[in-house]
CSV table of N, CA, C and O in Angstrom, one decimal:
chain,number,residue,atom,x,y,z
A,649,GLN,N,-5.8,-174.9,-38.8
A,649,GLN,CA,-6.3,-175.8,-39.5
A,649,GLN,C,-7.1,-174.7,-40.6
A,649,GLN,O,-7.6,-173.9,-40.4
A,650,VAL,N,-7.4,-175.6,-42.0
A,650,VAL,CA,-8.1,-174.6,-42.8
A,650,VAL,C,-9.5,-175.7,-43.0
A,650,VAL,O,-9.4,-176.9,-43.2
A,651,GLN,N,-10.4,-174.8,-43.4
A,651,GLN,CA,-11.9,-175.3,-43.4
A,651,GLN,C,-12.3,-174.4,-44.8
A,651,GLN,O,-12.3,-173.6,-45.3
A,652,LEU,N,-12.7,-175.0,-45.3
A,652,LEU,CA,-13.5,-174.6,-46.5
A,652,LEU,C,-15.2,-175.1,-46.3
A,652,LEU,O,-15.3,-176.8,-46.5
A,653,VAL,N,-16.0,-174.0,-46.6
A,653,VAL,CA,-17.3,-174.6,-46.2
A,653,VAL,C,-18.4,-174.4,-47.9
A,653,VAL,O,-18.4,-173.0,-48.1
A,654,GLU,N,-18.6,-175.7,-48.1
A,654,GLU,CA,-19.4,-175.4,-49.4
A,654,GLU,C,-21.1,-175.2,-49.2
A,654,GLU,O,-21.6,-175.9,-48.1
A,655,SER,N,-22.1,-174.6,-49.8
A,655,SER,CA,-23.0,-174.7,-49.9
A,655,SER,C,-23.9,-174.4,-51.2
A,655,SER,O,-23.1,-173.8,-52.1
A,656,GLY,N,-25.1,-174.8,-51.5
A,656,GLY,CA,-25.7,-174.5,-52.6
A,656,GLY,C,-26.3,-175.7,-53.6
A,656,GLY,O,-27.0,-175.6,-54.7
A,657,GLY,N,-25.7,-176.5,-53.4
A,657,GLY,CA,-26.2,-178.2,-54.6
A,657,GLY,C,-27.7,-178.3,-54.1
A,657,GLY,O,-28.2,-178.0,-52.8
A,658,ASP,N,-28.0,-178.8,-54.8
A,658,ASP,CA,-29.9,-178.9,-54.9
A,658,ASP,C,-30.0,-180.1,-55.9
A,658,ASP,O,-29.3,-180.5,-57.0
A,659,LEU,N,-31.2,-179.9,-56.3
A,659,LEU,CA,-32.1,-181.0,-57.2
A,659,LEU,C,-32.4,-179.8,-58.1
A,659,LEU,O,-33.4,-178.6,-57.7
A,660,VAL,N,-32.1,-179.9,-59.6
A,660,VAL,CA,-32.9,-178.6,-60.5
A,660,VAL,C,-33.0,-179.7,-61.7
A,660,VAL,O,-32.7,-180.6,-61.8
A,661,GLN,N,-34.0,-178.7,-62.3
A,661,GLN,CA,-34.5,-179.4,-63.5
A,661,GLN,C,-33.5,-178.7,-64.8
A,661,GLN,O,-32.9,-177.9,-64.7
A,662,VAL,N,-33.5,-179.6,-65.6
A,662,VAL,CA,-33.1,-179.2,-67.1
A,662,VAL,C,-33.3,-178.1,-67.3
A,662,VAL,O,-34.4,-177.6,-67.3
A,663,GLY,N,-32.2,-177.2,-67.5
A,663,GLY,CA,-32.0,-175.8,-67.8
A,663,GLY,C,-32.0,-174.9,-67.0
A,663,GLY,O,-32.6,-173.4,-67.0
A,664,GLY,N,-32.3,-175.4,-65.5
A,664,GLY,CA,-32.1,-174.5,-64.3
A,664,GLY,C,-31.1,-174.0,-64.1
A,664,GLY,O,-29.9,-174.2,-64.7
A,665,SER,N,-30.9,-173.0,-63.0
A,665,SER,CA,-29.9,-172.5,-62.5
A,665,SER,C,-29.6,-172.8,-60.9
A,665,SER,O,-30.2,-172.9,-60.5
A,666,LEU,N,-28.4,-173.0,-60.8
A,666,LEU,CA,-28.1,-172.9,-59.3
A,666,LEU,C,-26.6,-172.2,-59.4
A,666,LEU,O,-26.0,-172.0,-60.1
A,667,ARG,N,-26.3,-171.6,-57.6
A,667,ARG,CA,-25.2,-171.1,-57.4
A,667,ARG,C,-24.6,-171.5,-56.3
A,667,ARG,O,-25.2,-171.8,-55.2
A,668,LEU,N,-23.0,-172.1,-56.6
A,668,LEU,CA,-22.5,-172.8,-55.4
A,668,LEU,C,-21.9,-171.5,-54.8
A,668,LEU,O,-21.4,-170.9,-55.4
A,669,SER,N,-21.5,-171.9,-53.3
A,669,SER,CA,-20.4,-170.9,-52.5
A,669,SER,C,-19.6,-171.7,-51.7
A,669,SER,O,-20.1,-173.0,-51.3
A,670,CYS,N,-18.8,-170.8,-51.8
A,670,CYS,CA,-17.6,-171.8,-50.5
A,670,CYS,C,-16.7,-170.7,-50.3
A,670,CYS,O,-16.5,-170.0,-51.1
A,671,THR,N,-16.3,-170.9,-49.0
A,671,THR,CA,-15.5,-170.1,-48.2
A,671,THR,C,-14.6,-170.5,-47.3
A,671,THR,O,-14.6,-171.7,-46.8
A,672,ALA,N,-13.5,-170.2,-47.4
A,672,ALA,CA,-12.1,-170.7,-46.7
A,672,ALA,C,-11.6,-169.6,-45.4
A,672,ALA,O,-12.1,-168.6,-45.2
A,673,SER,N,-11.4,-170.6,-44.3
A,673,SER,CA,-11.0,-169.8,-43.4
A,673,SER,C,-9.9,-170.6,-42.7
A,673,SER,O,-9.4,-172.0,-43.2
A,674,GLY,N,-8.8,-169.6,-42.3
A,674,GLY,CA,-7.7,-170.5,-41.4
A,674,GLY,C,-7.5,-170.1,-40.0
A,674,GLY,O,-7.0,-169.5,-39.6
A,675,SER,N,-8.4,-170.5,-39.4
A,675,SER,CA,-8.6,-170.1,-37.7
A,675,SER,C,-7.7,-170.2,-37.1
A,675,SER,O,-7.4,-169.5,-36.0
A,676,THR,N,-6.4,-171.1,-37.6
A,676,THR,CA,-5.6,-171.3,-36.5
A,676,THR,C,-4.2,-170.6,-36.8
A,676,THR,O,-3.1,-170.9,-36.4
A,677,PHE,N,-4.0,-169.8,-38.0
A,677,PHE,CA,-3.2,-169.0,-38.3
A,677,PHE,C,-3.3,-167.3,-38.1
A,677,PHE,O,-4.3,-166.9,-38.3
A,678,SER,N,-1.8,-166.8,-37.8
A,678,SER,CA,-1.9,-165.6,-37.6
A,678,SER,C,-2.0,-164.6,-39.0
A,678,SER,O,-2.5,-163.8,-38.8
A,679,SER,N,-1.9,-165.6,-40.2
A,679,SER,CA,-1.8,-164.9,-41.3
A,679,SER,C,-2.4,-165.9,-42.2
A,679,SER,O,-1.7,-167.0,-42.2
A,680,PHE,N,-3.4,-165.7,-43.0
A,680,PHE,CA,-4.1,-166.5,-44.1
A,680,PHE,C,-4.4,-166.0,-45.3
A,680,PHE,O,-5.2,-164.8,-45.3
A,681,ARG,N,-3.7,-166.7,-46.5
A,681,ARG,CA,-3.9,-165.9,-47.9
A,681,ARG,C,-4.7,-166.9,-48.6
A,681,ARG,O,-3.7,-168.0,-48.4
A,682,VAL,N,-5.3,-166.9,-49.4
A,682,VAL,CA,-6.0,-167.7,-50.3
A,682,VAL,C,-6.0,-167.5,-51.9
A,682,VAL,O,-5.5,-165.8,-52.3
A,683,ASN,N,-4.8,-168.4,-52.4
A,683,ASN,CA,-4.5,-167.4,-53.8
A,683,ASN,C,-5.4,-168.4,-54.7
A,683,ASN,O,-6.3,-168.2,-54.8
A,684,SER,N,-5.3,-169.0,-55.7
A,684,SER,CA,-6.1,-169.7,-56.5
A,684,SER,C,-7.4,-170.5,-56.0
A,684,SER,O,-6.8,-171.1,-54.7
A,685,MET,N,-8.7,-170.3,-56.8
A,685,MET,CA,-9.3,-171.2,-55.9
A,685,MET,C,-10.3,-171.9,-57.2
A,685,MET,O,-10.3,-171.2,-58.0
A,686,GLY,N,-10.8,-173.1,-56.9
A,686,GLY,CA,-11.5,-173.4,-58.0
A,686,GLY,C,-12.5,-174.8,-57.4
A,686,GLY,O,-13.0,-174.9,-56.7
A,687,TRP,N,-13.2,-175.0,-58.4
A,687,TRP,CA,-14.5,-175.9,-58.6
A,687,TRP,C,-14.0,-177.1,-59.4
A,687,TRP,O,-13.7,-177.2,-60.2
A,688,TYR,N,-14.1,-178.4,-58.6
A,688,TYR,CA,-14.3,-179.6,-59.2
A,688,TYR,C,-15.7,-180.5,-59.5
A,688,TYR,O,-16.3,-179.9,-58.3
A,689,ARG,N,-15.6,-181.2,-59.7
A,689,ARG,CA,-16.6,-182.2,-59.9
A,689,ARG,C,-16.5,-183.8,-60.0
A,689,ARG,O,-15.5,-184.1,-60.7
A,690,GLN,N,-17.3,-184.5,-59.7
A,690,GLN,CA,-17.1,-185.9,-59.5
A,690,GLN,C,-18.2,-186.5,-59.6
A,690,GLN,O,-19.2,-186.8,-58.8
A,691,ALA,N,-18.7,-187.4,-61.0
A,691,ALA,CA,-19.8,-187.9,-61.3
A,691,ALA,C,-19.6,-189.4,-60.7
A,691,ALA,O,-18.5,-189.7,-61.1
A,692,PRO,N,-20.6,-190.1,-60.8
A,692,PRO,CA,-20.8,-191.3,-60.5
A,692,PRO,C,-20.0,-192.6,-61.4
A,692,PRO,O,-20.0,-192.0,-62.6
A,693,GLY,N,-18.8,-193.0,-61.1
A,693,GLY,CA,-18.0,-193.8,-62.1
A,693,GLY,C,-16.9,-193.3,-62.6
A,693,GLY,O,-16.4,-193.8,-63.7
A,694,ASN,N,-17.0,-191.8,-62.6
A,694,ASN,CA,-16.0,-190.9,-63.3
A,694,ASN,C,-14.9,-190.6,-62.2
A,694,ASN,O,-14.9,-190.3,-61.1
A,695,GLN,N,-13.5,-190.1,-63.1
A,695,GLN,CA,-13.0,-189.3,-62.2
A,695,GLN,C,-13.3,-188.0,-61.9
A,695,GLN,O,-14.0,-187.2,-62.5
A,696,ARG,N,-12.6,-187.1,-60.6
A,696,ARG,CA,-13.0,-185.8,-60.6
A,696,ARG,C,-12.2,-184.7,-61.5
A,696,ARG,O,-11.4,-185.4,-62.3
A,697,GLU,N,-12.8,-184.2,-62.2
A,697,GLU,CA,-12.4,-183.2,-63.2
A,697,GLU,C,-12.7,-181.4,-62.8
A,697,GLU,O,-13.7,-181.2,-62.2
A,698,LEU,N,-11.9,-181.2,-63.7
A,698,LEU,CA,-11.9,-179.3,-62.8
A,698,LEU,C,-13.5,-179.0,-63.7
A,698,LEU,O,-13.3,-179.2,-65.1
A,699,VAL,N,-13.9,-178.0,-63.1
A,699,VAL,CA,-15.1,-177.2,-63.8
A,699,VAL,C,-14.5,-175.9,-63.8
A,699,VAL,O,-14.8,-175.4,-65.1
A,700,ALA,N,-13.8,-175.3,-63.2
A,700,ALA,CA,-13.2,-173.9,-63.5
A,700,ALA,C,-12.6,-173.5,-62.2
A,700,ALA,O,-12.8,-174.0,-61.2
A,701,ASP,N,-11.4,-172.7,-62.4
A,701,ASP,CA,-11.1,-172.3,-61.2
A,701,ASP,C,-10.6,-170.6,-61.9
A,701,ASP,O,-10.7,-170.2,-62.6
A,702,ILE,N,-10.1,-169.8,-60.5
A,702,ILE,CA,-9.7,-168.3,-60.8
A,702,ILE,C,-8.7,-168.2,-59.8
A,702,ILE,O,-8.6,-168.6,-58.4
A,703,THR,N,-8.0,-167.3,-60.3
A,703,THR,CA,-6.4,-166.6,-59.3
A,703,THR,C,-6.9,-165.6,-58.5
A,703,THR,O,-8.2,-164.9,-58.5
A,704,SER,N,-6.2,-165.3,-57.2
A,704,SER,CA,-6.3,-163.9,-56.9
A,704,SER,C,-6.4,-162.7,-57.5
A,704,SER,O,-7.4,-162.2,-57.3
A,705,ASP,N,-6.3,-162.5,-58.9
A,705,ASP,CA,-6.3,-161.4,-59.5
A,705,ASP,C,-7.4,-161.5,-60.6
A,705,ASP,O,-8.0,-160.7,-61.5
A,706,GLY,N,-8.3,-162.5,-60.6
A,706,GLY,CA,-9.4,-162.8,-61.0
A,706,GLY,C,-9.6,-163.2,-62.3
A,706,GLY,O,-10.2,-163.5,-63.3
A,707,SER,N,-8.0,-164.0,-63.0
A,707,SER,CA,-8.2,-164.6,-64.1
A,707,SER,C,-8.7,-165.7,-64.1
A,707,SER,O,-8.4,-166.8,-62.9
A,708,THR,N,-9.6,-166.3,-65.2
A,708,THR,CA,-10.4,-167.7,-64.8
A,708,THR,C,-10.1,-168.8,-66.1
A,708,THR,O,-9.7,-168.4,-67.1
A,709,ASN,N,-10.7,-169.8,-65.7
A,709,ASN,CA,-10.3,-170.9,-66.5
A,709,ASN,C,-11.2,-171.9,-66.6
A,709,ASN,O,-12.1,-172.1,-65.2
A,710,TYR,N,-12.1,-172.4,-67.5
A,710,TYR,CA,-13.2,-173.4,-67.8
A,710,TYR,C,-12.8,-174.8,-68.6
A,710,TYR,O,-12.4,-174.4,-69.4
A,711,ALA,N,-14.0,-175.4,-68.0
A,711,ALA,CA,-13.4,-176.7,-68.8
A,711,ALA,C,-14.6,-176.4,-70.2
A,711,ALA,O,-15.6,-175.6,-70.0
A,712,ASP,N,-14.1,-177.2,-70.9
A,712,ASP,CA,-15.0,-176.9,-72.6
A,712,ASP,C,-16.1,-176.8,-72.2
A,712,ASP,O,-16.9,-176.3,-72.7
A,713,SER,N,-16.9,-178.1,-71.4
A,713,SER,CA,-18.1,-178.5,-71.2
A,713,SER,C,-18.7,-177.5,-70.6
A,713,SER,O,-20.0,-177.6,-70.4
A,714,VAL,N,-18.4,-176.4,-70.1
A,714,VAL,CA,-19.3,-175.4,-69.0
A,714,VAL,C,-19.0,-174.4,-69.7
A,714,VAL,O,-19.6,-173.3,-69.2
A,715,LYS,N,-18.3,-173.8,-70.5
A,715,LYS,CA,-18.0,-172.9,-71.2
A,715,LYS,C,-19.7,-172.2,-71.9
A,715,LYS,O,-20.1,-172.8,-72.5
A,716,GLY,N,-19.7,-170.8,-71.3
A,716,GLY,CA,-20.8,-170.3,-71.6
A,716,GLY,C,-22.2,-170.3,-70.9
A,716,GLY,O,-23.0,-169.7,-71.0
A,717,ARG,N,-21.9,-171.2,-70.1
A,717,ARG,CA,-22.9,-171.7,-68.9
A,717,ARG,C,-22.6,-171.6,-67.7
A,717,ARG,O,-23.6,-171.2,-67.2
A,718,PHE,N,-21.2,-171.6,-67.3
A,718,PHE,CA,-21.0,-171.6,-65.8
A,718,PHE,C,-20.1,-170.4,-66.0
A,718,PHE,O,-19.5,-170.0,-66.7
A,719,THR,N,-20.5,-169.7,-64.6
A,719,THR,CA,-19.4,-168.3,-64.4
A,719,THR,C,-18.5,-168.6,-63.1
A,719,THR,O,-19.4,-168.7,-61.6
A,720,ILE,N,-17.3,-168.4,-62.7
A,720,ILE,CA,-17.0,-168.6,-61.6
A,720,ILE,C,-16.5,-167.1,-61.4
A,720,ILE,O,-16.0,-166.6,-61.8
A,721,SER,N,-16.5,-167.0,-59.9
A,721,SER,CA,-16.2,-165.2,-59.6
A,721,SER,C,-15.5,-165.6,-57.9
A,721,SER,O,-15.8,-166.7,-57.1
A,722,ARG,N,-15.1,-164.6,-57.2
A,722,ARG,CA,-14.6,-164.8,-55.6
A,722,ARG,C,-14.6,-163.6,-55.3
A,722,ARG,O,-14.8,-162.5,-55.9
A,723,ASP,N,-14.6,-163.4,-53.9
A,723,ASP,CA,-14.8,-162.2,-53.2
A,723,ASP,C,-13.5,-162.4,-52.4
A,723,ASP,O,-13.6,-163.5,-51.5
A,724,ASN,N,-12.4,-161.6,-52.5
A,724,ASN,CA,-11.3,-162.2,-52.0
A,724,ASN,C,-11.4,-161.4,-50.5
A,724,ASN,O,-10.7,-162.4,-49.4
A,725,ALA,N,-11.8,-160.4,-50.1
A,725,ALA,CA,-12.1,-159.9,-48.7
A,725,ALA,C,-13.0,-161.2,-47.9
A,725,ALA,O,-12.7,-161.2,-46.8
A,726,LYS,N,-13.7,-162.0,-48.3
A,726,LYS,CA,-14.4,-163.1,-47.4
A,726,LYS,C,-13.8,-164.6,-48.1
A,726,LYS,O,-14.2,-165.3,-47.3
A,727,ASN,N,-12.6,-164.4,-48.6
A,727,ASN,CA,-12.0,-165.4,-49.1
A,727,ASN,C,-13.3,-166.5,-50.1
A,727,ASN,O,-12.9,-167.6,-49.3
A,728,ALA,N,-13.9,-166.1,-50.5
A,728,ALA,CA,-15.2,-167.0,-51.1
A,728,ALA,C,-14.8,-166.8,-52.7
A,728,ALA,O,-14.5,-165.9,-53.3
A,729,VAL,N,-15.5,-168.1,-52.8
A,729,VAL,CA,-15.7,-168.4,-54.5
A,729,VAL,C,-17.0,-169.1,-54.9
A,729,VAL,O,-17.5,-169.5,-53.9
A,730,TYR,N,-17.3,-168.3,-56.1
A,730,TYR,CA,-18.7,-168.8,-56.3
A,730,TYR,C,-18.9,-169.7,-57.5
A,730,TYR,O,-18.0,-169.2,-58.2
A,731,LEU,N,-19.8,-170.4,-57.7
A,731,LEU,CA,-20.0,-170.7,-59.1
A,731,LEU,C,-21.6,-170.5,-59.7
A,731,LEU,O,-22.5,-171.2,-59.2
A,732,GLN,N,-21.7,-170.0,-60.4
A,732,GLN,CA,-22.8,-169.5,-61.1
A,732,GLN,C,-23.3,-170.3,-62.2
A,732,GLN,O,-22.4,-170.4,-63.0
A,733,MET,N,-24.3,-171.5,-62.1
A,733,MET,CA,-24.4,-172.4,-63.3
A,733,MET,C,-25.8,-172.5,-64.0
A,733,MET,O,-26.8,-172.2,-63.3
A,734,ASN,N,-25.7,-171.6,-64.9
A,734,ASN,CA,-27.0,-171.8,-65.7
A,734,ASN,C,-27.2,-172.8,-67.0
A,734,ASN,O,-26.4,-173.6,-67.4
A,735,SER,N,-28.1,-172.9,-67.0
A,735,SER,CA,-28.6,-174.1,-68.8
A,735,SER,C,-28.0,-175.3,-68.3
A,735,SER,O,-27.3,-176.1,-69.1
A,736,LEU,N,-28.4,-175.5,-67.0
A,736,LEU,CA,-28.0,-177.0,-66.4
A,736,LEU,C,-28.2,-178.2,-67.4
A,736,LEU,O,-29.5,-178.1,-68.0
A,737,LYS,N,-27.4,-179.1,-67.5
A,737,LYS,CA,-27.8,-180.6,-68.2
A,737,LYS,C,-27.4,-181.6,-67.5
A,737,LYS,O,-27.2,-181.6,-66.4
A,738,PHE,N,-28.4,-182.8,-68.0
A,738,PHE,CA,-28.0,-184.2,-67.3
A,738,PHE,C,-26.8,-184.0,-66.9
A,738,PHE,O,-26.5,-184.7,-65.4
A,739,GLU,N,-25.9,-184.2,-67.5
A,739,GLU,CA,-24.6,-184.6,-67.5
A,739,GLU,C,-23.5,-183.4,-66.5
A,739,GLU,O,-22.6,-183.9,-66.3
A,740,ASP,N,-24.2,-182.2,-66.2
A,740,ASP,CA,-23.7,-181.7,-65.1
A,740,ASP,C,-24.1,-182.3,-63.5
A,740,ASP,O,-23.5,-181.8,-62.6
A,741,THR,N,-24.8,-183.2,-63.4
A,741,THR,CA,-25.1,-184.1,-61.9
A,741,THR,C,-23.6,-184.6,-61.4
A,741,THR,O,-22.9,-185.3,-62.3
A,742,ALA,N,-23.5,-184.1,-60.8
A,742,ALA,CA,-22.3,-184.7,-59.9
A,742,ALA,C,-22.1,-184.0,-58.5
A,742,ALA,O,-22.7,-183.2,-58.3
A,743,VAL,N,-21.2,-184.6,-57.8
A,743,VAL,CA,-20.7,-183.7,-56.4
A,743,VAL,C,-19.8,-182.7,-56.6
A,743,VAL,O,-18.7,-183.1,-57.6
A,744,TYR,N,-20.1,-181.8,-56.4
A,744,TYR,CA,-18.9,-180.2,-56.7
A,744,TYR,C,-18.1,-180.2,-55.2
A,744,TYR,O,-18.7,-179.9,-54.7
A,745,TYR,N,-16.7,-179.9,-56.1
A,745,TYR,CA,-15.7,-179.7,-54.7
A,745,TYR,C,-15.1,-178.0,-55.3
A,745,TYR,O,-15.0,-178.3,-56.0
A,746,CYS,N,-14.8,-177.5,-54.0
A,746,CYS,CA,-14.1,-176.3,-54.1
A,746,CYS,C,-12.9,-176.6,-53.4
A,746,CYS,O,-12.8,-177.7,-52.5
A,747,ASN,N,-11.9,-176.0,-54.1
A,747,ASN,CA,-10.9,-176.0,-53.2
A,747,ASN,C,-9.8,-174.7,-53.7
A,747,ASN,O,-10.5,-173.7,-53.9
A,748,ALA,N,-9.0,-174.8,-52.7
A,748,ALA,CA,-8.2,-173.3,-52.0
A,748,ALA,C,-6.9,-173.9,-52.3
A,748,ALA,O,-6.5,-174.5,-51.5
A,749,ASP,N,-5.7,-172.6,-52.5
A,749,ASP,CA,-4.3,-172.9,-52.7
A,749,ASP,C,-3.6,-171.7,-51.8
A,749,ASP,O,-4.6,-170.6,-52.0
A,750,TYR,N,-3.6,-172.0,-50.4
A,750,TYR,CA,-3.3,-171.0,-49.2
A,750,TYR,C,-2.1,-171.2,-48.7
A,750,TYR,O,-1.1,-172.0,-49.3
A,751,HIS,N,-1.7,-169.7,-48.0
A,751,HIS,CA,-0.6,-169.6,-47.7
A,751,HIS,C,-0.9,-169.4,-46.0
A,751,HIS,O,-1.7,-168.1,-46.0
A,752,GLY,N,-0.7,-170.0,-44.9
A,752,GLY,CA,-0.8,-169.7,-43.6
A,752,GLY,C,0.5,-169.4,-43.1
A,752,GLY,O,1.6,-170.3,-43.0
A,753,ILE,N,0.4,-168.7,-42.4
A,753,ILE,CA,1.7,-168.7,-41.2
A,753,ILE,C,1.1,-168.8,-39.6
A,753,ILE,O,0.0,-168.0,-39.2
A,754,ASP,N,1.6,-169.8,-38.9
A,754,ASP,CA,1.1,-169.8,-37.8
A,754,ASP,C,1.6,-169.0,-36.7
A,754,ASP,O,2.4,-168.2,-37.1
A,755,TYR,N,1.3,-169.3,-35.4
A,755,TYR,CA,1.6,-168.5,-34.7
A,755,TYR,C,2.9,-168.8,-33.6
A,755,TYR,O,3.8,-168.0,-32.9
A,756,HIS,N,3.6,-169.7,-34.3
A,756,HIS,CA,5.2,-170.0,-34.5
A,756,HIS,C,6.0,-169.3,-35.4
A,756,HIS,O,7.4,-169.6,-35.3
A,757,GLY,N,5.4,-168.7,-36.3
A,757,GLY,CA,5.8,-168.0,-37.0
A,757,GLY,C,6.1,-169.1,-38.4
A,757,GLY,O,7.0,-169.0,-39.7
A,758,ILE,N,5.6,-170.3,-38.6
A,758,ILE,CA,5.8,-171.2,-39.6
A,758,ILE,C,5.1,-171.2,-40.8
A,758,ILE,O,4.0,-171.1,-40.5
A,759,ASP,N,5.4,-171.1,-41.9
A,759,ASP,CA,4.7,-171.1,-43.2
A,759,ASP,C,4.3,-172.7,-43.6
A,759,ASP,O,5.0,-173.5,-43.0
A,760,HIS,N,2.8,-172.3,-43.7
A,760,HIS,CA,2.1,-173.6,-44.3
A,760,HIS,C,1.3,-173.3,-45.8
A,760,HIS,O,0.9,-172.1,-45.6
A,761,VAL,N,1.9,-174.0,-46.7
A,761,VAL,CA,1.3,-173.8,-47.9
A,761,VAL,C,0.7,-175.0,-48.3
A,761,VAL,O,1.3,-176.4,-48.2
A,762,GLY,N,-0.4,-175.0,-49.2
A,762,GLY,CA,-0.8,-176.3,-49.5
A,762,GLY,C,-2.3,-175.8,-50.4
A,762,GLY,O,-2.9,-174.9,-50.8
A,763,ARG,N,-2.8,-177.3,-50.6
A,763,ARG,CA,-4.3,-176.8,-51.2
A,763,ARG,C,-5.3,-177.7,-50.3
A,763,ARG,O,-5.0,-178.6,-50.0
A,764,HIS,N,-6.5,-177.1,-50.1
A,764,HIS,CA,-7.1,-178.0,-49.3
A,764,HIS,C,-8.5,-177.8,-50.0
A,764,HIS,O,-8.8,-177.1,-51.3
A,765,TRP,N,-9.6,-178.8,-49.7
A,765,TRP,CA,-10.9,-179.2,-50.4
A,765,TRP,C,-11.7,-179.1,-49.4
A,765,TRP,O,-11.7,-179.5,-48.2
A,766,GLY,N,-13.2,-178.5,-50.2
A,766,GLY,CA,-14.1,-179.0,-49.4
A,766,GLY,C,-14.9,-180.4,-49.1
A,766,GLY,O,-14.3,-181.0,-49.9
A,767,GLN,N,-16.1,-180.4,-48.7
A,767,GLN,CA,-16.3,-181.6,-48.2
A,767,GLN,C,-17.3,-182.4,-49.8
A,767,GLN,O,-17.8,-183.3,-49.8
A,768,GLY,N,-17.4,-181.2,-50.2
A,768,GLY,CA,-18.7,-181.4,-51.6
A,768,GLY,C,-19.8,-180.9,-51.4
A,768,GLY,O,-20.5,-181.5,-50.0
A,769,THR,N,-20.9,-180.7,-52.3
A,769,THR,CA,-22.2,-180.1,-52.4
A,769,THR,C,-22.6,-181.0,-53.7
A,769,THR,O,-22.0,-180.9,-54.8
A,770,ARG,N,-23.8,-181.7,-53.1
A,770,ARG,CA,-24.3,-182.4,-54.5
A,770,ARG,C,-25.2,-181.7,-55.2
A,770,ARG,O,-26.5,-180.9,-54.7
A,771,VAL,N,-24.8,-181.8,-56.8
A,771,VAL,CA,-26.1,-181.2,-57.6
A,771,VAL,C,-26.3,-182.4,-58.3
A,771,VAL,O,-26.2,-183.0,-59.4
A,772,THR,N,-28.1,-181.9,-58.5
A,772,THR,CA,-28.4,-183.0,-59.1
A,772,THR,C,-29.4,-182.4,-60.3
A,772,THR,O,-30.3,-181.7,-60.2
A,773,VAL,N,-29.2,-183.0,-61.6
A,773,VAL,CA,-30.4,-181.9,-62.6
A,773,VAL,C,-31.1,-183.5,-63.3
A,773,VAL,O,-30.5,-184.4,-63.6
A,774,SER,N,-32.1,-183.1,-63.3
A,774,SER,CA,-33.3,-184.1,-63.6
A,774,SER,C,-34.3,-183.1,-64.9
A,774,SER,O,-34.5,-182.2,-64.9
A,775,SER,N,-35.3,-184.2,-65.1
A,775,SER,CA,-36.1,-183.8,-66.3
A,775,SER,C,-37.7,-183.5,-65.4
A,775,SER,O,-37.6,-183.4,-64.4
């Protein structure tokens, strides 16, 4: 089983900052590797959209709406990804989901490749 555990969502004022964290684990695999990781968000009535993603070697990609305000980073040793969000705006209000593209090998030697999603963490920006 692959698990993604997110944290850091909160109520924050416009202009404020938050840091989201997400850690991936593959407890049933003898070998577990995480490749790209990313953050998406979904506001009420909207589709889920990419916020930022990062490859295992640190290459990043951002949505235009967050460039210059948000920073994605990761700790490969911990299979963790972070999203530092500064200068928050009302329109950043959403449930934020992390994902991870993984490769696991189970104890029977079978490969498992896929993308797993976290449960979401809510960010609310208010005045």
